[in-house]
Amino acid sequence: MTTETTDSRAETPQAAPAQSSSASPPTSASSPKASAPRKRTTASSKPRAKARSSKTSAKSKATASRSAAPVAKFPRHPVERALRIPRAILDQNAGQPSSLAEAAKFLGGRVSGEFQLEVSSAKKYGFLTAQAGGKLALTDRAKRAIRPQSNTDEISALQEAVLEAPDFKEVYNHYRGESLPDDQFFTNALVDNFKIPADKVSDFRSVFRESLRSANLIDESGERPRLLDVGREGAPPAPGVIREKDSGRTRTVTSDSTCFVMQPFAQPYGGYYETIFIPAIEQAGITPVRADNEIFGAGKIMDQVWRGIRSAKVLVAELTTRNANVYYELGLAHALGKPVVLIAAKGEDVPFDIGHIRVVYYDVSDPFWGEKLINKIADNIRSALSNPEEAVLDING
């Protein structure tokens, strides 16, 4: 009996593990320990969710970064190259609107990415426009450039195209009448001020320079290239012609029409001749003259000044600093009944005896004062040429 009892107790602990093992699956659903794997699964999904969220955020930031990056808007082809497609449409389709495929066929090719980029350039220069149905139509500007009807048609069309092209327009207006900066400074300005993408600067400079040459908008005879100032109205008037603002009328002046500049030679005012007065006077369509540069020669200095004042069609006087020589020359001009455009820095106390004459004031604290002054002087010179009595001191009154 004792032995059987002992055997029975010895078997019980051996059977229990077997029962426990076979019973564990049904009880796993209600057992807290059995639910642990689910918790681990849920917990492990959180890092993956965070990872997905992180990736989405990174993509959003990358997209935002790309959208905030500068975009090149300038034409990718020089202005004359951009006439290739318009010329083909004019020559082979009598200038009638053409589809992309037709235009490409005229050139012996097909519609490719490069072809579409060339179409884009022609549109940016104002040579092509898109019509309903996607057809390309020639503009009057393109026709004048390709088949000019006068001596000025072609060059005026090319100038209009360059001066209205995106990015070109802003850079030209900033530097017009001035020499371009050294290469590195120009590159920095293009990237920082005009938002030309850094990787497109080389292309911009090449296309811009070549287009300026084609349109006769650059003088490369000096040490640094200088942008010729044709004014805000587009193409410059033909030699000997003055275009009156607003009315659009033109009238002829003699080829030797000059504007004599009277100004202090001390800096910074002496430097205004190159940066302000020459661009403004040329914009008005006449020739700038200053005594020390153009007419000093053998003989008495005042004889030269006298001849310069007497032969000038109009004069400009910089009154800032009340320079004695300037006022002396101004007196000679008034005695001769010459129209004079008076200039002075803001706050300058102009003498009372000429205070009733209109004075063009400028403010050097304005970041755009130079450009504004150039246009004001040009406008007043045109006005003085059209209505000289308004800029003449009436000494008989």
mmCIF file of C-alpha atoms in Angstrom:
data_model
loop_
_atom_site.group_PDB
_atom_site.id
_atom_site.type_symbol
_atom_site.label_atom_id
_atom_site.label_comp_id
_atom_site.label_asym_id
_atom_site.label_seq_id
_atom_site.Cartn_x
_atom_site.Cartn_y
_atom_site.Cartn_z
ATOM 1 C CA MET A 1 0.000 0.000 0.000
ATOM 2 C CA THR A 2 2.704 2.337 0.973
ATOM 3 C CA THR A 3 4.589 1.525 -2.110
ATOM 4 C CA GLU A 4 1.532 2.142 -4.366
ATOM 5 C CA THR A 5 0.794 5.412 -2.631
ATOM 6 C CA THR A 6 4.333 6.468 -3.086
ATOM 7 C CA ASP A 7 4.205 5.496 -6.756
ATOM 8 C CA SER A 8 0.933 7.366 -7.189
ATOM 9 C CA ARG A 9 2.390 10.568 -5.705
ATOM 10 C CA ALA A 10 5.459 10.130 -7.849
ATOM 11 C CA GLU A 11 3.304 9.930 -11.031
ATOM 12 C CA THR A 12 1.182 12.947 -10.183
ATOM 13 C CA PRO A 13 3.894 15.553 -10.609
ATOM 14 C CA GLN A 14 4.896 13.895 -13.879
ATOM 15 C CA ALA A 15 1.315 14.072 -15.249
ATOM 16 C CA ALA A 16 0.782 17.654 -14.210
ATOM 17 C CA PRO A 17 3.273 19.106 -16.621
ATOM 18 C CA ALA A 18 1.644 17.110 -19.425
ATOM 19 C CA GLN A 19 -1.802 18.487 -18.557
ATOM 20 C CA SER A 20 -0.444 21.987 -18.141
ATOM 21 C CA SER A 21 1.283 21.761 -21.473
ATOM 22 C CA SER A 22 -1.782 20.498 -23.282
ATOM 23 C CA ALA A 23 -4.050 23.058 -21.558
ATOM 24 C CA SER A 24 -1.948 26.120 -22.253
ATOM 25 C CA PRO A 25 -3.334 26.905 -25.715
ATOM 26 C CA PRO A 26 -6.985 27.339 -24.593
ATOM 27 C CA THR A 27 -6.031 29.536 -21.671
ATOM 28 C CA SER A 28 -3.711 31.785 -23.676
ATOM 29 C CA ALA A 29 -6.557 34.041 -24.777
ATOM 30 C CA SER A 30 -7.420 35.004 -21.193
ATOM 31 C CA SER A 31 -3.974 34.875 -19.702
ATOM 32 C CA PRO A 32 -2.202 38.189 -19.249
ATOM 33 C CA LYS A 33 1.098 36.528 -19.925
ATOM 34 C CA ALA A 34 -0.171 35.144 -23.198
ATOM 35 C CA SER A 35 -1.285 38.605 -24.422
ATOM 36 C CA ALA A 36 2.230 39.982 -24.031
ATOM 37 C CA PRO A 37 3.233 39.134 -27.600
ATOM 38 C CA ARG A 38 0.356 41.295 -28.870
ATOM 39 C CA LYS A 39 1.576 44.184 -26.814
ATOM 40 C CA ARG A 40 5.048 43.718 -28.199
ATOM 41 C CA THR A 41 3.629 43.701 -31.711
ATOM 42 C CA THR A 42 1.695 46.928 -31.032
ATOM 43 C CA ALA A 43 4.734 48.535 -29.470
ATOM 44 C CA SER A 44 6.954 47.535 -32.353
ATOM 45 C CA SER A 45 4.553 49.126 -34.829
ATOM 46 C CA LYS A 46 5.009 52.553 -33.252
ATOM 47 C CA PRO A 47 8.616 52.992 -34.416
ATOM 48 C CA ARG A 48 7.521 51.970 -37.906
ATOM 49 C CA ALA A 49 4.714 54.532 -37.817
ATOM 50 C CA LYS A 50 7.162 57.150 -36.613
ATOM 51 C CA ALA A 51 9.565 56.161 -39.376
ATOM 52 C CA ARG A 52 6.809 56.548 -41.978
ATOM 53 C CA SER A 53 5.850 59.899 -40.484
ATOM 54 C CA SER A 54 9.483 60.971 -40.519
ATOM 55 C CA LYS A 55 9.867 59.989 -44.163
ATOM 56 C CA THR A 56 6.686 61.871 -45.094
ATOM 57 C CA SER A 57 7.946 64.943 -43.249
ATOM 58 C CA ALA A 58 11.308 64.689 -44.982
ATOM 59 C CA LYS A 59 9.595 64.480 -48.378
ATOM 60 C CA SER A 60 7.431 67.494 -47.545
ATOM 61 C CA LYS A 61 10.483 69.475 -46.517
ATOM 62 C CA ALA A 62 12.311 68.458 -49.673
ATOM 63 C CA THR A 63 9.326 69.506 -51.785
ATOM 64 C CA ALA A 64 9.097 72.834 -49.942
ATOM 65 C CA SER A 65 12.813 73.355 -50.417
ATOM 66 C CA ARG A 66 12.550 72.716 -54.137
ATOM 67 C CA SER A 67 9.586 75.078 -54.472
ATOM 68 C CA ALA A 68 11.496 77.811 -52.623
ATOM 69 C CA ALA A 69 14.606 77.426 -54.793
ATOM 70 C CA PRO A 70 15.126 80.026 -57.559
ATOM 71 C CA VAL A 71 13.767 79.082 -60.958
ATOM 72 C CA ALA A 72 15.496 80.128 -64.179
ATOM 73 C CA LYS A 73 13.047 82.149 -66.272
ATOM 74 C CA PHE A 74 15.377 83.536 -68.929
ATOM 75 C CA PRO A 75 15.315 82.288 -72.557
ATOM 76 C CA ARG A 76 17.790 79.439 -73.037
ATOM 77 C CA HIS A 77 18.702 80.520 -76.576
ATOM 78 C CA PRO A 78 20.248 83.752 -77.883
ATOM 79 C CA VAL A 79 17.775 86.100 -79.500
ATOM 80 C CA GLU A 80 18.800 85.391 -83.096
ATOM 81 C CA ARG A 81 18.735 81.620 -82.562
ATOM 82 C CA ALA A 82 15.206 82.010 -81.172
ATOM 83 C CA LEU A 83 14.105 83.274 -84.601
ATOM 84 C CA ARG A 84 14.833 79.909 -86.232
ATOM 85 C CA ILE A 85 11.350 78.446 -85.684
ATOM 86 C CA PRO A 86 9.443 81.689 -86.480
ATOM 87 C CA ARG A 87 11.493 82.014 -89.684
ATOM 88 C CA ALA A 88 10.611 78.452 -90.723
ATOM 89 C CA ILE A 89 6.900 79.138 -90.135
ATOM 90 C CA LEU A 90 7.106 82.352 -92.159
ATOM 91 C CA ASP A 91 9.070 80.825 -95.023
ATOM 92 C CA GLN A 92 7.327 77.459 -95.307
ATOM 93 C CA ASN A 93 3.807 78.174 -94.121
ATOM 94 C CA ALA A 94 3.396 81.785 -95.266
ATOM 95 C CA GLY A 95 3.373 82.869 -91.623
ATOM 96 C CA GLN A 96 0.145 81.009 -90.866
ATOM 97 C CA PRO A 97 -0.298 79.427 -87.400
ATOM 98 C CA SER A 98 1.328 76.001 -87.219
ATOM 99 C CA SER A 99 1.183 73.076 -84.830
ATOM 100 C CA LEU A 100 4.264 71.916 -82.970
ATOM 101 C CA ALA A 101 4.571 68.916 -85.241
ATOM 102 C CA GLU A 102 4.280 71.073 -88.373
ATOM 103 C CA ALA A 103 6.854 73.551 -87.129
ATOM 104 C CA ALA A 104 9.267 70.760 -86.273
ATOM 105 C CA LYS A 105 8.723 69.213 -89.711
ATOM 106 C CA PHE A 106 9.556 72.533 -91.377
ATOM 107 C CA LEU A 107 12.986 72.233 -89.774
ATOM 108 C CA GLY A 108 13.366 68.598 -90.729
ATOM 109 C CA GLY A 109 12.961 67.274 -87.199
ATOM 110 C CA ARG A 110 10.410 66.126 -84.691
ATOM 111 C CA VAL A 111 8.889 67.448 -81.484
ATOM 112 C CA SER A 112 11.543 66.766 -78.857
ATOM 113 C CA GLY A 113 12.439 68.265 -75.520
ATOM 114 C CA GLU A 114 15.087 70.475 -77.140
ATOM 115 C CA PHE A 115 12.604 71.652 -79.775
ATOM 116 C CA GLN A 116 10.046 72.592 -77.117
ATOM 117 C CA LEU A 117 12.744 74.479 -75.186
ATOM 118 C CA GLU A 118 13.491 76.473 -78.330
ATOM 119 C CA VAL A 119 9.774 77.211 -78.717
ATOM 120 C CA SER A 120 9.763 78.452 -75.111
ATOM 121 C CA SER A 121 12.660 80.802 -75.865
ATOM 122 C CA ALA A 122 10.855 82.214 -78.906
ATOM 123 C CA LYS A 123 7.785 82.864 -76.745
ATOM 124 C CA LYS A 124 9.830 84.582 -74.027
ATOM 125 C CA TYR A 125 11.319 86.928 -76.630
ATOM 126 C CA GLY A 126 7.816 87.688 -77.887
ATOM 127 C CA PHE A 127 8.336 86.073 -81.313
ATOM 128 C CA LEU A 128 5.657 83.400 -80.921
ATOM 129 C CA THR A 129 2.320 83.148 -79.154
ATOM 130 C CA ALA A 130 0.179 80.084 -78.428
ATOM 131 C CA GLN A 131 -3.278 79.948 -79.989
ATOM 132 C CA ALA A 132 -6.278 77.762 -79.236
ATOM 133 C CA GLY A 133 -5.547 74.197 -80.155
ATOM 134 C CA GLY A 134 -1.863 74.589 -79.331
ATOM 135 C CA LYS A 135 -0.878 76.220 -82.620
ATOM 136 C CA LEU A 136 2.049 78.642 -82.789
ATOM 137 C CA ALA A 137 1.409 82.087 -84.253
ATOM 138 C CA LEU A 138 3.978 84.657 -85.362
ATOM 139 C CA THR A 139 3.992 88.075 -83.731
ATOM 140 C CA ASP A 140 4.518 91.396 -85.460
ATOM 141 C CA ARG A 141 7.866 91.594 -83.660
ATOM 142 C CA ALA A 142 9.038 88.373 -85.291
ATOM 143 C CA LYS A 143 7.956 89.576 -88.733
ATOM 144 C CA ARG A 144 9.826 92.863 -88.318
ATOM 145 C CA ALA A 145 12.955 91.008 -87.227
ATOM 146 C CA ILE A 146 12.817 88.467 -90.078
ATOM 147 C CA ARG A 147 11.487 90.623 -92.914
ATOM 148 C CA PRO A 148 12.146 94.272 -92.001
ATOM 149 C CA GLN A 149 10.380 96.980 -93.955
ATOM 150 C CA SER A 150 12.699 99.814 -92.896
ATOM 151 C CA ASN A 151 16.268 100.393 -91.723
ATOM 152 C CA THR A 152 15.225 100.311 -88.077
ATOM 153 C CA ASP A 153 12.717 97.432 -88.066
ATOM 154 C CA GLU A 154 15.146 94.582 -87.422
ATOM 155 C CA ILE A 155 17.265 96.190 -84.716
ATOM 156 C CA SER A 156 14.248 97.664 -82.904
ATOM 157 C CA ALA A 157 12.534 94.253 -82.898
ATOM 158 C CA LEU A 158 15.636 92.550 -81.485
ATOM 159 C CA GLN A 159 16.018 95.238 -78.825
ATOM 160 C CA GLU A 160 12.383 94.954 -77.790
ATOM 161 C CA ALA A 161 12.789 91.186 -77.546
ATOM 162 C CA VAL A 162 15.863 91.363 -75.309
ATOM 163 C CA LEU A 163 14.562 94.191 -73.119
ATOM 164 C CA GLU A 164 11.277 92.389 -72.410
ATOM 165 C CA ALA A 165 12.640 88.880 -71.884
ATOM 166 C CA PRO A 166 12.314 87.615 -68.285
ATOM 167 C CA ASP A 167 15.468 88.008 -66.164
ATOM 168 C CA PHE A 168 17.205 89.869 -69.033
ATOM 169 C CA LYS A 169 14.932 92.856 -68.459
ATOM 170 C CA GLU A 170 15.736 93.133 -64.748
ATOM 171 C CA VAL A 171 19.497 92.749 -65.203
ATOM 172 C CA TYR A 172 19.606 95.222 -68.096
ATOM 173 C CA ASN A 173 17.572 97.869 -66.248
ATOM 174 C CA HIS A 174 19.912 97.584 -63.271
ATOM 175 C CA TYR A 175 23.141 98.031 -65.245
ATOM 176 C CA ARG A 176 21.992 100.102 -68.209
ATOM 177 C CA GLY A 177 24.359 102.942 -68.980
ATOM 178 C CA GLU A 178 27.035 101.319 -66.797
ATOM 179 C CA SER A 179 29.910 98.890 -67.187
ATOM 180 C CA LEU A 180 29.258 95.346 -66.052
ATOM 181 C CA PRO A 181 31.087 94.313 -62.856
ATOM 182 C CA ASP A 182 34.074 91.982 -62.856
ATOM 183 C CA ASP A 183 33.181 88.333 -63.440
ATOM 184 C CA GLN A 184 32.986 87.193 -59.832
ATOM 185 C CA PHE A 185 31.042 90.253 -58.655
ATOM 186 C CA PHE A 186 28.648 89.907 -61.580
ATOM 187 C CA THR A 187 28.106 86.239 -60.773
ATOM 188 C CA ASN A 188 27.419 87.071 -57.116
ATOM 189 C CA ALA A 189 24.913 89.748 -58.125
ATOM 190 C CA LEU A 190 23.097 87.391 -60.500
ATOM 191 C CA VAL A 191 22.679 84.776 -57.783
ATOM 192 C CA ASP A 192 21.981 87.045 -54.786
ATOM 193 C CA ASN A 193 20.086 89.961 -56.331
ATOM 194 C CA PHE A 194 18.437 88.551 -59.438
ATOM 195 C CA LYS A 195 17.870 85.002 -58.130
ATOM 196 C CA ILE A 196 19.448 83.251 -61.102
ATOM 197 C CA PRO A 197 20.101 79.630 -60.021
ATOM 198 C CA ALA A 198 23.812 79.152 -59.389
ATOM 199 C CA ASP A 199 24.004 76.218 -61.785
ATOM 200 C CA LYS A 200 22.441 78.322 -64.561
ATOM 201 C CA VAL A 201 24.623 81.448 -64.206
ATOM 202 C CA SER A 202 27.088 80.370 -66.900
ATOM 203 C CA ASP A 203 24.249 79.768 -69.363
ATOM 204 C CA PHE A 204 22.634 83.085 -68.447
ATOM 205 C CA ARG A 205 25.815 85.077 -68.999
ATOM 206 C CA SER A 206 26.494 83.447 -72.353
ATOM 207 C CA VAL A 207 22.965 83.883 -73.739
ATOM 208 C CA PHE A 208 22.600 87.397 -72.267
ATOM 209 C CA ARG A 209 25.896 88.641 -73.733
ATOM 210 C CA GLU A 210 25.268 87.189 -77.182
ATOM 211 C CA SER A 211 21.746 88.626 -77.269
ATOM 212 C CA LEU A 212 23.008 92.080 -76.255
ATOM 213 C CA ARG A 213 25.504 91.966 -79.136
ATOM 214 C CA SER A 214 22.802 91.028 -81.638
ATOM 215 C CA ALA A 215 20.591 93.884 -80.430
ATOM 216 C CA ASN A 216 23.411 96.468 -80.349
ATOM 217 C CA LEU A 217 22.892 96.979 -76.632
ATOM 218 C CA ILE A 218 26.476 96.527 -75.484
ATOM 219 C CA ASP A 219 29.738 98.379 -76.054
ATOM 220 C CA GLU A 220 32.729 96.052 -75.731
ATOM 221 C CA SER A 221 35.374 98.482 -76.926
ATOM 222 C CA GLY A 222 36.571 99.389 -73.427
ATOM 223 C CA GLU A 223 38.229 97.455 -70.645
ATOM 224 C CA ARG A 224 34.837 96.265 -69.400
ATOM 225 C CA PRO A 225 31.644 95.829 -71.437
ATOM 226 C CA ARG A 226 29.142 98.641 -70.999
ATOM 227 C CA LEU A 227 25.383 98.337 -71.468
ATOM 228 C CA LEU A 228 24.045 101.033 -73.762
ATOM 229 C CA ASP A 229 21.027 102.839 -72.340
ATOM 230 C CA VAL A 230 18.111 102.997 -74.744
ATOM 231 C CA GLY A 231 15.654 104.299 -72.144
ATOM 232 C CA ARG A 232 12.339 102.978 -70.964
ATOM 233 C CA GLU A 233 10.526 103.444 -74.276
ATOM 234 C CA GLY A 234 12.239 100.546 -76.011
ATOM 235 C CA ALA A 235 14.410 101.014 -79.070
ATOM 236 C CA PRO A 236 16.510 104.192 -79.212
ATOM 237 C CA PRO A 237 15.521 106.844 -81.700
ATOM 238 C CA ALA A 238 17.416 106.966 -84.949
ATOM 239 C CA PRO A 239 20.337 109.438 -85.047
ATOM 240 C CA GLY A 240 19.107 113.003 -85.151
ATOM 241 C CA VAL A 241 15.586 112.136 -83.987
ATOM 242 C CA ILE A 242 13.981 113.035 -80.658
ATOM 243 C CA ARG A 243 10.966 110.992 -79.526
ATOM 244 C CA GLU A 244 8.647 113.071 -77.385
ATOM 245 C CA LYS A 245 7.326 111.108 -74.434
ATOM 246 C CA ASP A 246 3.602 110.338 -74.207
ATOM 247 C CA SER A 247 2.672 111.875 -77.561
ATOM 248 C CA GLY A 248 4.819 109.495 -79.571
ATOM 249 C CA ARG A 249 5.660 112.341 -81.973
ATOM 250 C CA THR A 250 9.155 112.696 -83.360
ATOM 251 C CA ARG A 251 11.099 115.658 -84.614
ATOM 252 C CA THR A 252 14.557 116.097 -86.058
ATOM 253 C CA VAL A 253 17.450 117.931 -84.431
ATOM 254 C CA THR A 254 20.820 118.536 -86.013
ATOM 255 C CA SER A 255 23.421 115.804 -85.707
ATOM 256 C CA ASP A 256 25.664 118.105 -83.682
ATOM 257 C CA SER A 257 23.026 118.822 -81.017
ATOM 258 C CA THR A 258 24.795 118.832 -77.659
ATOM 259 C CA CYS A 259 23.965 119.129 -73.990
ATOM 260 C CA PHE A 260 26.616 121.013 -72.032
ATOM 261 C CA VAL A 261 27.063 119.819 -68.438
ATOM 262 C CA MET A 262 28.028 122.287 -65.736
ATOM 263 C CA GLN A 263 29.056 120.562 -62.507
ATOM 264 C CA PRO A 264 31.639 120.462 -59.698
ATOM 265 C CA PHE A 265 34.625 118.241 -60.512
ATOM 266 C CA ALA A 266 35.269 117.217 -56.908
ATOM 267 C CA GLN A 267 34.105 113.730 -55.941
ATOM 268 C CA PRO A 268 31.550 112.295 -55.686
ATOM 269 C CA TYR A 269 29.905 114.877 -57.963
ATOM 270 C CA GLY A 270 32.553 114.654 -60.650
ATOM 271 C CA GLY A 271 31.756 110.960 -61.077
ATOM 272 C CA TYR A 272 28.123 111.725 -61.818
ATOM 273 C CA TYR A 273 29.094 112.716 -65.354
ATOM 274 C CA GLU A 274 29.811 109.095 -66.307
ATOM 275 C CA THR A 275 27.165 107.380 -64.196
ATOM 276 C CA ILE A 276 24.259 109.858 -64.353
ATOM 277 C CA PHE A 277 24.583 112.618 -66.942
ATOM 278 C CA ILE A 278 25.900 110.684 -69.950
ATOM 279 C CA PRO A 279 23.178 107.977 -69.715
ATOM 280 C CA ALA A 280 20.452 110.580 -69.174
ATOM 281 C CA ILE A 281 21.537 112.842 -72.039
ATOM 282 C CA GLU A 282 22.023 109.946 -74.455
ATOM 283 C CA GLN A 283 18.612 108.633 -73.454
ATOM 284 C CA ALA A 284 17.191 111.992 -74.547
ATOM 285 C CA GLY A 285 18.852 111.533 -77.944
ATOM 286 C CA ILE A 286 21.637 114.137 -77.940
ATOM 287 C CA THR A 287 25.366 114.289 -77.242
ATOM 288 C CA PRO A 288 26.757 115.050 -73.752
ATOM 289 C CA VAL A 289 29.663 117.486 -73.460
ATOM 290 C CA ARG A 290 31.690 118.520 -70.411
ATOM 291 C CA ALA A 291 34.440 121.126 -70.556
ATOM 292 C CA ASP A 292 37.307 119.144 -69.056
ATOM 293 C CA ASN A 293 36.690 116.085 -71.194
ATOM 294 C CA GLU A 294 35.529 117.274 -74.587
ATOM 295 C CA ILE A 295 36.454 120.872 -75.319
ATOM 296 C CA PHE A 296 39.541 121.746 -73.306
ATOM 297 C CA GLY A 297 42.363 122.458 -75.707
ATOM 298 C CA ALA A 298 44.768 125.162 -76.674
ATOM 299 C CA GLY A 299 43.725 128.654 -75.750
ATOM 300 C CA LYS A 300 42.001 130.243 -72.804
ATOM 301 C CA ILE A 301 39.843 127.894 -70.755
ATOM 302 C CA MET A 302 36.908 130.271 -70.595
ATOM 303 C CA ASP A 303 36.958 130.650 -74.358
ATOM 304 C CA GLN A 304 36.381 126.913 -74.580
ATOM 305 C CA VAL A 305 33.639 127.022 -71.955
ATOM 306 C CA TRP A 306 31.996 129.936 -73.732
ATOM 307 C CA ARG A 307 31.959 128.113 -77.060
ATOM 308 C CA GLY A 308 30.591 124.980 -75.393
ATOM 309 C CA ILE A 309 27.724 126.882 -73.755
ATOM 310 C CA ARG A 310 26.948 128.928 -76.848
ATOM 311 C CA SER A 311 26.774 125.902 -79.190
ATOM 312 C CA ALA A 312 24.757 123.684 -76.830
ATOM 313 C CA LYS A 313 21.114 122.995 -77.584
ATOM 314 C CA VAL A 314 20.360 122.568 -73.874
ATOM 315 C CA LEU A 315 22.403 122.554 -70.661
ATOM 316 C CA VAL A 316 22.391 120.713 -67.339
ATOM 317 C CA ALA A 317 23.624 122.391 -64.147
ATOM 318 C CA GLU A 318 24.434 120.494 -60.934
ATOM 319 C CA LEU A 319 23.868 123.103 -58.220
ATOM 320 C CA THR A 320 24.849 120.980 -55.219
ATOM 321 C CA THR A 321 27.678 122.573 -53.140
ATOM 322 C CA ARG A 322 27.021 125.997 -54.741
ATOM 323 C CA ASN A 323 30.195 125.740 -56.782
ATOM 324 C CA ALA A 324 31.268 129.209 -57.971
ATOM 325 C CA ASN A 325 32.329 128.041 -61.437
ATOM 326 C CA VAL A 326 29.004 126.300 -61.985
ATOM 327 C CA TYR A 327 27.042 129.426 -61.084
ATOM 328 C CA TYR A 328 29.275 131.572 -63.301
ATOM 329 C CA GLU A 329 28.652 129.276 -66.271
ATOM 330 C CA LEU A 330 24.936 129.187 -65.417
ATOM 331 C CA GLY A 331 24.891 132.988 -65.599
ATOM 332 C CA LEU A 332 26.428 132.863 -69.071
ATOM 333 C CA ALA A 333 23.815 130.342 -70.188
ATOM 334 C CA HIS A 334 20.975 132.491 -68.867
ATOM 335 C CA ALA A 335 22.439 135.567 -70.558
ATOM 336 C CA LEU A 336 22.396 133.674 -73.859
ATOM 337 C CA GLY A 337 18.797 132.593 -73.312
ATOM 338 C CA LYS A 338 19.709 128.902 -73.228
ATOM 339 C CA PRO A 339 17.341 126.303 -71.708
ATOM 340 C CA VAL A 340 18.934 124.812 -68.589
ATOM 341 C CA VAL A 341 17.881 121.775 -66.544
ATOM 342 C CA LEU A 342 18.777 122.451 -62.903
ATOM 343 C CA ILE A 343 19.791 119.553 -60.614
ATOM 344 C CA ALA A 344 20.364 119.559 -56.844
ATOM 345 C CA ALA A 345 20.587 117.131 -53.959
ATOM 346 C CA LYS A 346 17.590 117.015 -51.634
ATOM 347 C CA GLY A 347 17.851 119.628 -48.906
ATOM 348 C CA GLU A 348 20.189 121.843 -50.931
ATOM 349 C CA ASP A 349 19.493 125.527 -50.457
ATOM 350 C CA VAL A 350 19.082 126.896 -53.984
ATOM 351 C CA PRO A 351 19.693 130.692 -54.170
ATOM 352 C CA PHE A 352 16.485 132.705 -54.131
ATOM 353 C CA ASP A 353 17.192 134.465 -57.442
ATOM 354 C CA ILE A 354 16.796 131.193 -59.361
ATOM 355 C CA GLY A 355 14.469 129.540 -56.867
ATOM 356 C CA HIS A 356 11.475 130.177 -59.109
ATOM 357 C CA ILE A 357 12.952 127.958 -61.846
ATOM 358 C CA ARG A 358 12.095 124.276 -61.669
ATOM 359 C CA VAL A 359 14.816 122.185 -59.991
ATOM 360 C CA VAL A 360 15.129 118.397 -60.235
ATOM 361 C CA TYR A 361 15.951 117.147 -56.725
ATOM 362 C CA TYR A 362 17.459 113.756 -55.888
ATOM 363 C CA ASP A 363 17.886 111.847 -52.644
ATOM 364 C CA VAL A 364 21.033 109.710 -52.364
ATOM 365 C CA SER A 365 19.506 107.811 -49.432
ATOM 366 C CA ASP A 366 17.061 106.227 -51.891
ATOM 367 C CA PRO A 367 18.635 102.945 -53.098
ATOM 368 C CA PHE A 368 17.295 103.654 -56.604
ATOM 369 C CA TRP A 369 18.160 107.334 -56.712
ATOM 370 C CA GLY A 370 20.557 107.020 -59.655
ATOM 371 C CA GLU A 371 18.075 105.295 -61.951
ATOM 372 C CA LYS A 372 15.313 107.716 -60.979
ATOM 373 C CA LEU A 373 17.539 110.740 -61.554
ATOM 374 C CA ILE A 374 18.622 109.504 -64.993
ATOM 375 C CA ASN A 375 15.004 109.240 -66.104
ATOM 376 C CA LYS A 376 14.041 112.594 -64.590
ATOM 377 C CA ILE A 377 16.926 114.370 -66.323
ATOM 378 C CA ALA A 378 16.119 112.705 -69.650
ATOM 379 C CA ASP A 379 12.460 113.725 -69.330
ATOM 380 C CA ASN A 380 13.373 117.321 -68.509
ATOM 381 C CA ILE A 381 15.844 117.532 -71.407
ATOM 382 C CA ARG A 382 13.127 116.332 -73.799
ATOM 383 C CA SER A 383 10.766 118.890 -72.327
ATOM 384 C CA ALA A 384 13.378 121.652 -72.665
ATOM 385 C CA LEU A 385 13.936 120.743 -76.312
ATOM 386 C CA SER A 386 10.202 120.717 -77.023
ATOM 387 C CA ASN A 387 9.315 123.801 -74.948
ATOM 388 C CA PRO A 388 12.551 125.726 -74.349
ATOM 389 C CA GLU A 389 10.732 128.728 -72.920
ATOM 390 C CA GLU A 390 9.944 126.683 -69.802
ATOM 391 C CA ALA A 391 13.642 126.187 -69.025
ATOM 392 C CA VAL A 392 14.886 129.652 -69.995
ATOM 393 C CA LEU A 393 15.360 132.462 -67.499
ATOM 394 C CA ASP A 394 13.414 135.469 -68.724
ATOM 395 C CA ILE A 395 15.900 138.297 -68.157
ATOM 396 C CA ASN A 396 13.635 140.820 -69.860
ATOM 397 C CA GLY A 397 10.611 140.174 -67.678
#
